[in-house]
Amino acid sequence: HVQLVESEGGSVLAGGSLRLSCVVSGVIDPSYCMGWFRQAPRKEREGVAGLYTLGGTNSADSVKGRFTISHDNAKNTLYLQMDNLKPEDTGMYYCAAAIPWRGGVCAYIRTEFNYWGQGTQVTVS
C-alpha cells in the first residue's frame, strides 16, 4: 500500500533555510501528483506547492521565490526547499500524493489528494 514518510522539520531563525523530504513507497505507476501543505495553529490547512512527477510544478503566491518543490524519481522522494523563511511560515507541514492522478494540472488542491504523510513541524522565530 502507498505510504508517505516525511523527514523531521526543525526550528530556524527568520531568514534561514530548511529542506523537507518525503519518501513515497508502494507506488507502481510513475505518474502522479504530489504536493506540500501546511497548517498553522487555529488555521485551515493550506496548499503550498504541487508537482507532477513527469513534469510541472506550481506554488502559492505566499512562497513564490522562496520555496522550491522538486522530486527525485529514482529515489521516489519529494522535496521542499524553503529559503528566506518567515515567522508566518511556521506550522505543521504535510506531503501528499494523488494516486492515481486524473490528469491535468497538478496544483495544491487539498481535496484531490488521497494519501498523506504524518506531518512535520517547522518553526520560524
Tab-separated table of C-alpha atoms in Angstrom, residues 53-104:
chain	number	residue	atom	x	y	z
A	53	THR	CA	6.155	13.527	-11.296
A	54	LEU	CA	6.516	13.609	-15.080
A	55	GLY	CA	6.956	17.378	-15.173
A	56	GLY	CA	5.376	20.591	-13.990
A	57	THR	CA	5.307	22.470	-10.712
A	58	ASN	CA	3.407	25.337	-9.204
A	59	SER	CA	3.397	27.129	-5.888
A	60	ALA	CA	1.347	29.510	-3.809
A	61	ASP	CA	1.991	33.235	-4.135
A	62	SER	CA	2.968	33.411	-0.467
A	63	VAL	CA	6.012	31.195	-1.062
A	64	LYS	CA	6.939	32.005	-4.665
A	65	GLY	CA	10.599	32.855	-4.972
A	66	ARG	CA	11.342	31.354	-1.541
A	67	PHE	CA	10.196	27.717	-1.659
A	68	THR	CA	11.100	25.176	-4.329
A	69	ILE	CA	9.353	21.859	-4.801
A	70	SER	CA	11.221	19.050	-6.538
A	71	HIS	CA	11.180	15.306	-6.962
A	72	ASP	CA	13.828	12.627	-7.350
A	73	ASN	CA	12.212	9.907	-9.435
A	74	ALA	CA	14.958	7.389	-8.742
A	75	LYS	CA	14.518	7.783	-5.001
A	76	ASN	CA	10.741	8.313	-5.055
A	77	THR	CA	11.347	11.316	-2.857
A	78	LEU	CA	9.632	14.684	-2.836
A	79	TYR	CA	11.479	17.734	-1.515
A	80	LEU	CA	10.569	21.202	-0.362
A	81	GLN	CA	13.483	23.600	-0.183
A	82	MET	CA	12.490	26.554	1.967
A	83	ASP	CA	14.652	29.665	1.890
A	84	ASN	CA	14.283	33.087	3.453
A	85	LEU	CA	11.857	31.655	5.978
A	86	LYS	CA	9.484	33.981	7.794
A	87	PRO	CA	7.668	33.562	11.125
A	88	GLU	CA	4.397	33.210	9.221
A	89	ASP	CA	5.776	30.039	7.616
A	90	THR	CA	5.525	28.328	10.991
A	91	GLY	CA	3.242	25.318	11.049
A	92	MET	CA	2.860	21.607	10.523
A	93	TYR	CA	3.915	20.627	7.026
A	94	TYR	CA	2.411	17.662	5.218
A	95	CYS	CA	3.322	15.958	1.967
A	96	ALA	CA	0.541	14.373	-0.004
A	97	ALA	CA	0.004	12.304	-3.130
A	98	ALA	CA	-2.898	11.947	-5.524
A	99	ILE	CA	-2.769	8.381	-6.834
A	100	PRO	CA	-3.990	7.598	-9.408
A	101	TRP	CA	-3.735	11.025	-10.978
A	102	ARG	CA	-6.695	12.170	-13.055
A	103	GLY	CA	-4.523	14.165	-15.447
A	104	GLY	CA	-4.386	17.875	-15.987
